[in-house]
Amino acid sequence: GDPAQIPSALIGRPVPQFSLPPLEGLLRDGQPVPGLTHESVLPPGPNEVTIVNIWASWCVPCRQEHPLLASLAQDPRVKLVGINYKDNPENARRFLGALGNPFAAVGVDAAGRASIDWGVYGVPETFIVSRDGRIRHKHIGPLTPEALQTSIKAAIDKAAQP
C-alpha cells in the first residue's frame, strides 16, 4: 500500500480545537501573516476548502513539495494555511523568504501539541477541511505532482461541494 494513504481517525470529524500564535515577522503583501485557530481554519465561503499543511524549515521533503503548495494556493477555491512544526522562527522565516510564502496564515506549533491533536505522524502532512469544518482528507508525506492530480484534486472537488 501507499504510506500516504494511512487512514486517519479524524476523517469526517471536526477540526480539533487549537490556537497557535503567528510566525513573528512573517509578512505577505506587506502585511503581518496571522496565526491560526480552529475558527480561522474554516473555509471562508461556499464551495471553498482550507488546506492545512504541517511543515518545518528543517524538513527536506517540505522544501521539495513547496512549489506544489504554491500552485495549490492559486486555486480560487483553496485557502492554504500552514502549521510550522517544532521549528526555529528565524529559520522558518528564512525558508519562506527563499521559497515564497503561499500561506494565508501560519501558526507556530513550537511544542508540537496542536499537531498531535491533528493526528500528525511527522512532517510534511496535509489536510483538506470542508466548509462545514470537518477534516475530509489527509495526505502523509510530501505532495507529489501525481498525488496533486489524483487524490488531492479529487478531495478538493468533493470537499468543495455544498
Short mmCIF file of N, CA and C in Angstrom, two decimals:
data_model
loop_
_atom_site.label_atom_id
_atom_site.label_comp_id
_atom_site.label_asym_id
_atom_site.label_seq_id
_atom_site.Cartn_x
_atom_site.Cartn_y
_atom_site.Cartn_z
N GLY A 1 0.79 -1.19 0.00
CA GLY A 1 0.00 0.00 0.00
C GLY A 1 0.84 1.26 0.00
N ASP A 2 0.15 2.33 -0.25
CA ASP A 2 0.75 3.65 -0.30
C ASP A 2 0.78 4.24 1.11
N PRO A 3 1.98 4.56 1.65
CA PRO A 3 2.05 5.09 3.02
C PRO A 3 1.34 6.43 3.15
N ALA A 4 1.14 7.15 2.05
CA ALA A 4 0.43 8.42 2.11
C ALA A 4 -1.07 8.21 2.31
N GLN A 5 -1.51 6.98 2.23
CA GLN A 5 -2.94 6.69 2.35
C GLN A 5 -3.30 6.05 3.69
N ILE A 6 -2.44 6.20 4.70
CA ILE A 6 -2.76 5.67 6.03
C ILE A 6 -4.05 6.34 6.51
N PRO A 7 -5.03 5.55 6.92
CA PRO A 7 -6.29 6.17 7.34
C PRO A 7 -6.10 7.00 8.61
N SER A 8 -6.92 8.01 8.74
CA SER A 8 -6.89 8.86 9.93
C SER A 8 -8.21 8.74 10.65
N ALA A 9 -8.14 8.63 11.97
CA ALA A 9 -9.35 8.59 12.79
C ALA A 9 -10.09 9.92 12.73
N LEU A 10 -9.43 10.98 12.24
CA LEU A 10 -10.05 12.30 12.21
C LEU A 10 -10.86 12.57 10.94
N ILE A 11 -10.77 11.71 9.94
CA ILE A 11 -11.52 11.94 8.71
C ILE A 11 -13.01 11.96 9.04
N GLY A 12 -13.66 13.05 8.59
CA GLY A 12 -15.09 13.22 8.86
C GLY A 12 -15.39 13.90 10.18
N ARG A 13 -14.37 14.14 10.98
CA ARG A 13 -14.56 14.79 12.28
C ARG A 13 -14.25 16.28 12.19
N PRO A 14 -14.77 17.05 13.15
CA PRO A 14 -14.47 18.48 13.15
C PRO A 14 -12.99 18.74 13.40
N VAL A 15 -12.53 19.87 12.88
CA VAL A 15 -11.16 20.32 13.12
C VAL A 15 -10.95 20.39 14.63
N PRO A 16 -9.80 19.92 15.13
CA PRO A 16 -9.56 19.99 16.58
C PRO A 16 -9.50 21.44 17.07
N GLN A 17 -9.79 21.62 18.35
CA GLN A 17 -9.67 22.93 18.98
C GLN A 17 -8.20 23.24 19.18
N PHE A 18 -7.77 24.40 18.68
CA PHE A 18 -6.38 24.80 18.87
C PHE A 18 -6.25 26.30 18.64
N SER A 19 -5.18 26.86 19.14
CA SER A 19 -4.86 28.26 18.92
C SER A 19 -3.35 28.40 18.88
N LEU A 20 -2.83 28.86 17.75
CA LEU A 20 -1.38 28.97 17.56
C LEU A 20 -1.01 30.41 17.22
N PRO A 21 0.06 30.91 17.84
CA PRO A 21 0.48 32.28 17.55
C PRO A 21 1.07 32.38 16.14
N PRO A 22 1.13 33.60 15.60
CA PRO A 22 1.72 33.78 14.28
C PRO A 22 3.23 33.61 14.32
N LEU A 23 3.80 33.42 13.15
CA LEU A 23 5.25 33.40 12.99
C LEU A 23 5.69 34.86 12.95
N GLU A 24 6.24 35.32 14.06
CA GLU A 24 6.60 36.73 14.21
C GLU A 24 7.49 37.19 13.06
N GLY A 25 7.15 38.36 12.52
CA GLY A 25 7.95 38.96 11.47
C GLY A 25 7.64 38.46 10.07
N LEU A 26 6.73 37.49 9.93
CA LEU A 26 6.38 36.99 8.60
C LEU A 26 5.36 37.92 7.97
N LEU A 27 5.66 38.37 6.76
CA LEU A 27 4.78 39.28 6.04
C LEU A 27 4.33 38.64 4.73
N ARG A 28 3.16 39.05 4.29
CA ARG A 28 2.64 38.68 2.97
C ARG A 28 1.98 39.92 2.40
N ASP A 29 2.42 40.33 1.24
CA ASP A 29 1.93 41.57 0.62
C ASP A 29 2.07 42.75 1.57
N GLY A 30 3.18 42.76 2.33
CA GLY A 30 3.47 43.87 3.23
C GLY A 30 2.71 43.86 4.54
N GLN A 31 1.87 42.86 4.76
CA GLN A 31 1.05 42.78 5.98
C GLN A 31 1.49 41.58 6.82
N PRO A 32 1.39 41.70 8.16
CA PRO A 32 1.72 40.55 9.01
C PRO A 32 0.79 39.37 8.71
N VAL A 33 1.36 38.19 8.66
CA VAL A 33 0.59 36.97 8.44
C VAL A 33 0.04 36.52 9.79
N PRO A 34 -1.29 36.29 9.89
CA PRO A 34 -1.86 35.90 11.17
C PRO A 34 -1.50 34.48 11.58
N GLY A 35 -1.70 34.18 12.88
CA GLY A 35 -1.57 32.83 13.39
C GLY A 35 -2.82 32.04 13.02
N LEU A 36 -3.00 30.90 13.69
CA LEU A 36 -4.11 30.00 13.35
C LEU A 36 -4.90 29.60 14.58
N THR A 37 -6.20 29.50 14.39
CA THR A 37 -7.09 28.89 15.39
C THR A 37 -8.02 27.94 14.65
N HIS A 38 -8.75 27.14 15.42
CA HIS A 38 -9.69 26.24 14.76
C HIS A 38 -10.72 27.05 13.97
N GLU A 39 -11.12 28.24 14.45
CA GLU A 39 -12.08 29.05 13.71
C GLU A 39 -11.50 29.56 12.40
N SER A 40 -10.22 29.97 12.41
CA SER A 40 -9.64 30.54 11.20
C SER A 40 -9.34 29.49 10.14
N VAL A 41 -9.40 28.22 10.51
CA VAL A 41 -9.18 27.16 9.54
C VAL A 41 -10.44 26.91 8.70
N LEU A 42 -11.59 27.36 9.18
CA LEU A 42 -12.82 27.14 8.43
C LEU A 42 -12.74 27.87 7.09
N PRO A 43 -13.14 27.21 6.01
CA PRO A 43 -13.12 27.86 4.69
C PRO A 43 -13.97 29.14 4.72
N PRO A 44 -13.51 30.17 4.02
CA PRO A 44 -14.17 31.47 4.11
C PRO A 44 -15.52 31.57 3.41
N GLY A 45 -15.79 30.72 2.44
CA GLY A 45 -17.05 30.88 1.72
C GLY A 45 -17.56 29.57 1.16
N PRO A 46 -18.73 29.63 0.52
CA PRO A 46 -19.30 28.42 -0.08
C PRO A 46 -18.41 27.90 -1.21
N ASN A 47 -18.42 26.59 -1.36
CA ASN A 47 -17.65 25.91 -2.40
C ASN A 47 -16.14 26.13 -2.26
N GLU A 48 -15.69 26.42 -1.03
CA GLU A 48 -14.27 26.60 -0.77
C GLU A 48 -13.81 25.57 0.26
N VAL A 49 -12.51 25.32 0.27
CA VAL A 49 -11.90 24.40 1.22
C VAL A 49 -10.67 25.07 1.81
N THR A 50 -10.26 24.58 2.96
CA THR A 50 -8.99 25.00 3.54
C THR A 50 -8.04 23.82 3.48
N ILE A 51 -6.83 24.10 3.03
CA ILE A 51 -5.78 23.09 3.05
C ILE A 51 -4.82 23.50 4.17
N VAL A 52 -4.61 22.57 5.11
CA VAL A 52 -3.71 22.79 6.24
C VAL A 52 -2.47 21.94 5.99
N ASN A 53 -1.33 22.62 5.90
CA ASN A 53 -0.06 21.92 5.66
C ASN A 53 0.82 22.05 6.89
N ILE A 54 1.28 20.93 7.40
CA ILE A 54 2.20 20.93 8.54
C ILE A 54 3.60 20.81 7.96
N TRP A 55 4.48 21.78 8.31
CA TRP A 55 5.78 21.89 7.67
C TRP A 55 6.81 22.41 8.66
N ALA A 56 8.08 22.30 8.27
CA ALA A 56 9.20 22.84 9.05
C ALA A 56 10.35 23.16 8.11
N SER A 57 11.15 24.14 8.48
CA SER A 57 12.29 24.52 7.64
C SER A 57 13.34 23.42 7.57
N TRP A 58 13.44 22.59 8.62
CA TRP A 58 14.44 21.53 8.67
C TRP A 58 14.01 20.27 7.91
N CYS A 59 12.82 20.30 7.35
CA CYS A 59 12.22 19.15 6.68
C CYS A 59 12.54 19.20 5.17
N VAL A 60 13.41 18.31 4.71
CA VAL A 60 13.79 18.29 3.29
C VAL A 60 12.59 18.03 2.38
N PRO A 61 11.71 17.06 2.68
CA PRO A 61 10.54 16.87 1.82
C PRO A 61 9.62 18.11 1.77
N CYS A 62 9.61 18.91 2.85
CA CYS A 62 8.80 20.14 2.84
C CYS A 62 9.30 21.09 1.76
N ARG A 63 10.60 21.16 1.62
CA ARG A 63 11.21 22.01 0.59
C ARG A 63 10.83 21.48 -0.80
N GLN A 64 10.83 20.15 -0.95
CA GLN A 64 10.51 19.54 -2.24
C GLN A 64 9.06 19.79 -2.65
N GLU A 65 8.13 19.76 -1.69
CA GLU A 65 6.71 19.92 -2.03
C GLU A 65 6.28 21.38 -2.14
N HIS A 66 7.13 22.30 -1.70
CA HIS A 66 6.74 23.71 -1.61
C HIS A 66 6.21 24.30 -2.92
N PRO A 67 6.82 24.02 -4.07
CA PRO A 67 6.26 24.56 -5.32
C PRO A 67 4.83 24.06 -5.59
N LEU A 68 4.53 22.85 -5.16
CA LEU A 68 3.18 22.31 -5.34
C LEU A 68 2.18 23.04 -4.44
N LEU A 69 2.61 23.39 -3.23
CA LEU A 69 1.74 24.18 -2.35
C LEU A 69 1.46 25.54 -2.97
N ALA A 70 2.49 26.14 -3.56
CA ALA A 70 2.30 27.44 -4.20
C ALA A 70 1.28 27.33 -5.33
N SER A 71 1.32 26.24 -6.09
CA SER A 71 0.33 26.09 -7.17
C SER A 71 -1.07 25.83 -6.60
N LEU A 72 -1.17 25.07 -5.52
CA LEU A 72 -2.47 24.85 -4.87
C LEU A 72 -3.08 26.16 -4.39
N ALA A 73 -2.24 27.04 -3.87
CA ALA A 73 -2.72 28.32 -3.34
C ALA A 73 -3.32 29.19 -4.44
N GLN A 74 -3.05 28.89 -5.70
CA GLN A 74 -3.61 29.66 -6.82
C GLN A 74 -5.05 29.27 -7.14
N ASP A 75 -5.49 28.12 -6.64
CA ASP A 75 -6.86 27.66 -6.87
C ASP A 75 -7.80 28.57 -6.09
N PRO A 76 -8.75 29.25 -6.75
CA PRO A 76 -9.63 30.19 -6.05
C PRO A 76 -10.53 29.54 -5.00
N ARG A 77 -10.67 28.22 -5.04
CA ARG A 77 -11.48 27.53 -4.04
C ARG A 77 -10.71 27.22 -2.76
N VAL A 78 -9.38 27.45 -2.80
CA VAL A 78 -8.49 26.98 -1.73
C VAL A 78 -7.99 28.13 -0.87
N LYS A 79 -8.09 27.94 0.43
CA LYS A 79 -7.40 28.78 1.42
C LYS A 79 -6.30 27.90 1.99
N LEU A 80 -5.04 28.26 1.74
CA LEU A 80 -3.91 27.46 2.19
C LEU A 80 -3.34 28.09 3.45
N VAL A 81 -3.26 27.28 4.51
CA VAL A 81 -2.67 27.73 5.78
C VAL A 81 -1.61 26.71 6.21
N GLY A 82 -0.70 27.17 7.06
CA GLY A 82 0.38 26.29 7.49
C GLY A 82 0.51 26.23 9.00
N ILE A 83 0.91 25.07 9.48
CA ILE A 83 1.31 24.90 10.87
C ILE A 83 2.81 24.61 10.85
N ASN A 84 3.56 25.54 11.43
CA ASN A 84 5.02 25.41 11.48
C ASN A 84 5.38 24.56 12.70
N TYR A 85 5.94 23.38 12.45
CA TYR A 85 6.11 22.34 13.46
C TYR A 85 7.51 22.33 14.06
N LYS A 86 7.59 22.57 15.37
CA LYS A 86 8.84 22.44 16.14
C LYS A 86 10.04 23.04 15.40
N ASP A 87 9.92 24.30 15.05
CA ASP A 87 10.91 24.96 14.20
C ASP A 87 11.50 26.18 14.88
N ASN A 88 12.65 26.59 14.41
CA ASN A 88 13.25 27.85 14.84
C ASN A 88 12.59 28.96 14.02
N PRO A 89 12.00 29.99 14.67
CA PRO A 89 11.27 31.01 13.92
C PRO A 89 12.11 31.70 12.84
N GLU A 90 13.36 31.98 13.14
CA GLU A 90 14.21 32.64 12.15
C GLU A 90 14.41 31.73 10.93
N ASN A 91 14.63 30.45 11.17
CA ASN A 91 14.80 29.51 10.06
C ASN A 91 13.51 29.38 9.25
N ALA A 92 12.36 29.38 9.94
CA ALA A 92 11.08 29.28 9.24
C ALA A 92 10.85 30.50 8.36
N ARG A 93 11.15 31.70 8.87
CA ARG A 93 11.01 32.92 8.05
C ARG A 93 11.96 32.88 6.86
N ARG A 94 13.18 32.42 7.08
CA ARG A 94 14.17 32.34 6.01
C ARG A 94 13.70 31.34 4.92
N PHE A 95 13.16 30.21 5.36
CA PHE A 95 12.63 29.19 4.44
C PHE A 95 11.57 29.80 3.53
N LEU A 96 10.58 30.50 4.14
CA LEU A 96 9.51 31.10 3.34
C LEU A 96 10.02 32.29 2.53
N GLY A 97 11.02 33.00 3.06
CA GLY A 97 11.61 34.10 2.32
C GLY A 97 12.30 33.62 1.06
N ALA A 98 12.95 32.48 1.14
CA ALA A 98 13.68 31.93 -0.01
C ALA A 98 12.75 31.29 -1.03
N LEU A 99 11.72 30.58 -0.55
CA LEU A 99 10.86 29.80 -1.44
C LEU A 99 9.55 30.48 -1.78
N GLY A 100 9.21 31.55 -1.05
CA GLY A 100 7.92 32.21 -1.22
C GLY A 100 6.95 31.74 -0.17
N ASN A 101 6.03 32.62 0.21
CA ASN A 101 5.03 32.28 1.22
C ASN A 101 3.67 32.09 0.58
N PRO A 102 3.24 30.84 0.41
CA PRO A 102 1.92 30.59 -0.18
C PRO A 102 0.79 30.61 0.86
N PHE A 103 1.15 30.76 2.14
CA PHE A 103 0.18 30.60 3.23
C PHE A 103 -0.55 31.89 3.57
N ALA A 104 -1.87 31.80 3.70
CA ALA A 104 -2.69 32.94 4.16
C ALA A 104 -2.51 33.16 5.65
N ALA A 105 -2.15 32.11 6.37
CA ALA A 105 -1.90 32.18 7.82
C ALA A 105 -0.89 31.10 8.17
N VAL A 106 -0.09 31.36 9.20
CA VAL A 106 0.89 30.38 9.69
C VAL A 106 0.84 30.40 11.21
N GLY A 107 0.52 29.25 11.79
CA GLY A 107 0.55 29.09 13.24
C GLY A 107 1.81 28.37 13.65
N VAL A 108 2.43 28.85 14.73
CA VAL A 108 3.67 28.25 15.23
C VAL A 108 3.32 27.21 16.29
N ASP A 109 3.67 25.97 16.03
CA ASP A 109 3.44 24.87 16.96
C ASP A 109 4.79 24.44 17.53
N ALA A 110 5.33 25.30 18.40
CA ALA A 110 6.69 25.10 18.92
C ALA A 110 6.83 23.79 19.69
N ALA A 111 5.82 23.42 20.46
CA ALA A 111 5.89 22.20 21.27
C ALA A 111 5.34 20.97 20.55
N GLY A 112 4.63 21.18 19.43
CA GLY A 112 4.07 20.06 18.70
C GLY A 112 2.72 19.59 19.21
N ARG A 113 2.15 20.26 20.20
CA ARG A 113 0.90 19.81 20.81
C ARG A 113 -0.28 19.85 19.83
N ALA A 114 -0.41 20.97 19.10
CA ALA A 114 -1.53 21.08 18.15
C ALA A 114 -1.42 20.01 17.06
N SER A 115 -0.20 19.75 16.63
CA SER A 115 0.00 18.74 15.59
C SER A 115 -0.41 17.35 16.09
N ILE A 116 -0.16 17.08 17.35
CA ILE A 116 -0.61 15.81 17.94
C ILE A 116 -2.14 15.74 17.88
N ASP A 117 -2.80 16.84 18.21
CA ASP A 117 -4.27 16.87 18.16
C ASP A 117 -4.80 16.65 16.74
N TRP A 118 -4.02 17.04 15.75
CA TRP A 118 -4.39 16.81 14.36
C TRP A 118 -4.08 15.38 13.92
N GLY A 119 -3.38 14.61 14.77
CA GLY A 119 -3.03 13.24 14.43
C GLY A 119 -1.82 13.14 13.52
N VAL A 120 -0.93 14.12 13.61
CA VAL A 120 0.24 14.16 12.73
C VAL A 120 1.27 13.13 13.16
N TYR A 121 1.79 12.39 12.19
CA TYR A 121 2.86 11.42 12.40
C TYR A 121 4.22 12.08 12.26
N GLY A 122 4.33 13.04 11.35
CA GLY A 122 5.58 13.72 11.06
C GLY A 122 5.32 14.78 10.01
N VAL A 123 6.37 15.43 9.57
CA VAL A 123 6.18 16.46 8.55
C VAL A 123 6.80 16.01 7.23
N PRO A 124 6.24 16.40 6.12
CA PRO A 124 5.01 17.17 5.98
C PRO A 124 3.77 16.28 5.99
N GLU A 125 2.68 16.88 6.39
CA GLU A 125 1.36 16.26 6.26
C GLU A 125 0.40 17.35 5.82
N THR A 126 -0.62 16.96 5.08
CA THR A 126 -1.55 17.92 4.51
C THR A 126 -2.98 17.42 4.73
N PHE A 127 -3.83 18.34 5.17
CA PHE A 127 -5.24 18.04 5.44
C PHE A 127 -6.13 18.93 4.59
N ILE A 128 -7.27 18.40 4.19
CA ILE A 128 -8.27 19.19 3.49
C ILE A 128 -9.50 19.28 4.39
N VAL A 129 -9.93 20.53 4.63
CA VAL A 129 -11.06 20.82 5.52
C VAL A 129 -12.20 21.38 4.66
N SER A 130 -13.38 20.79 4.81
CA SER A 130 -14.55 21.25 4.06
C SER A 130 -15.19 22.44 4.76
N ARG A 131 -16.12 23.07 4.09
CA ARG A 131 -16.72 24.30 4.63
C ARG A 131 -17.51 24.06 5.90
N ASP A 132 -17.86 22.81 6.20
CA ASP A 132 -18.55 22.53 7.47
C ASP A 132 -17.56 22.31 8.61
N GLY A 133 -16.26 22.55 8.36
CA GLY A 133 -15.26 22.46 9.41
C GLY A 133 -14.81 21.05 9.73
N ARG A 134 -15.05 20.14 8.81
CA ARG A 134 -14.66 18.74 9.02
C ARG A 134 -13.44 18.39 8.16
N ILE A 135 -12.59 17.55 8.73
CA ILE A 135 -11.42 17.06 8.00
C ILE A 135 -11.90 16.02 7.00
N ARG A 136 -11.63 16.25 5.73
CA ARG A 136 -12.13 15.36 4.67
C ARG A 136 -11.05 14.49 4.05
N HIS A 137 -9.78 14.88 4.22
CA HIS A 137 -8.69 14.13 3.58
C HIS A 137 -7.40 14.40 4.33
N LYS A 138 -6.54 13.39 4.39
CA LYS A 138 -5.22 13.53 4.99
C LYS A 138 -4.21 12.91 4.05
N HIS A 139 -3.15 13.66 3.77
CA HIS A 139 -2.05 13.15 2.95
C HIS A 139 -0.80 13.15 3.81
N ILE A 140 -0.20 12.00 3.98
CA ILE A 140 1.02 11.86 4.78
C ILE A 140 2.21 11.89 3.85
N GLY A 141 3.20 12.70 4.21
CA GLY A 141 4.41 12.81 3.39
C GLY A 141 4.28 13.96 2.42
N PRO A 142 5.32 14.14 1.61
CA PRO A 142 5.30 15.28 0.68
C PRO A 142 4.28 15.08 -0.44
N LEU A 143 3.67 16.19 -0.82
CA LEU A 143 2.81 16.16 -2.00
C LEU A 143 3.69 15.88 -3.22
N THR A 144 3.12 15.18 -4.16
CA THR A 144 3.80 14.91 -5.43
C THR A 144 2.89 15.39 -6.55
N PRO A 145 3.45 15.62 -7.74
CA PRO A 145 2.58 16.00 -8.85
C PRO A 145 1.46 14.97 -9.09
N GLU A 146 1.81 13.69 -8.94
CA GLU A 146 0.81 12.63 -9.15
C GLU A 146 -0.31 12.72 -8.11
N ALA A 147 0.06 12.89 -6.83
CA ALA A 147 -0.95 12.99 -5.77
C ALA A 147 -1.82 14.22 -5.98
N LEU A 148 -1.20 15.30 -6.41
CA LEU A 148 -1.95 16.54 -6.64
C LEU A 148 -3.01 16.33 -7.71
N GLN A 149 -2.66 15.64 -8.79
CA GLN A 149 -3.58 15.44 -9.90
C GLN A 149 -4.65 14.39 -9.62
N THR A 150 -4.40 13.53 -8.64
CA THR A 150 -5.37 12.46 -8.39
C THR A 150 -6.06 12.67 -7.05
N SER A 151 -5.48 12.18 -5.97
CA SER A 151 -6.18 12.18 -4.68
C SER A 151 -6.44 13.58 -4.13
N ILE A 152 -5.51 14.51 -4.26
CA ILE A 152 -5.70 15.85 -3.69
C ILE A 152 -6.78 16.60 -4.47
N LYS A 153 -6.68 16.59 -5.80
CA LYS A 153 -7.68 17.27 -6.61
C LYS A 153 -9.07 16.68 -6.37
N ALA A 154 -9.17 15.37 -6.30
CA ALA A 154 -10.46 14.72 -6.06
C ALA A 154 -11.00 15.09 -4.69
N ALA A 155 -10.13 15.14 -3.68
CA ALA A 155 -10.57 15.50 -2.33
C ALA A 155 -11.03 16.96 -2.26
N ILE A 156 -10.33 17.85 -2.97
CA ILE A 156 -10.75 19.25 -3.02
C ILE A 156 -12.11 19.36 -3.69
N ASP A 157 -12.26 18.70 -4.83
CA ASP A 157 -13.54 18.74 -5.56
C ASP A 157 -14.68 18.25 -4.67
N LYS A 158 -14.46 17.16 -3.97
CA LYS A 158 -15.51 16.58 -3.12
C LYS A 158 -15.80 17.48 -1.92
N ALA A 159 -14.75 18.00 -1.28
CA ALA A 159 -14.93 18.84 -0.08
C ALA A 159 -15.55 20.19 -0.42
N ALA A 160 -15.38 20.65 -1.66
CA ALA A 160 -15.91 21.96 -2.07
C ALA A 160 -17.39 21.91 -2.40
N GLN A 161 -17.93 20.71 -2.55
CA GLN A 161 -19.35 20.59 -2.89
C GLN A 161 -20.22 21.01 -1.71
N PRO A 162 -21.34 21.68 -2.03
CA PRO A 162 -22.25 22.10 -0.94
C PRO A 162 -22.89 20.93 -0.23
#
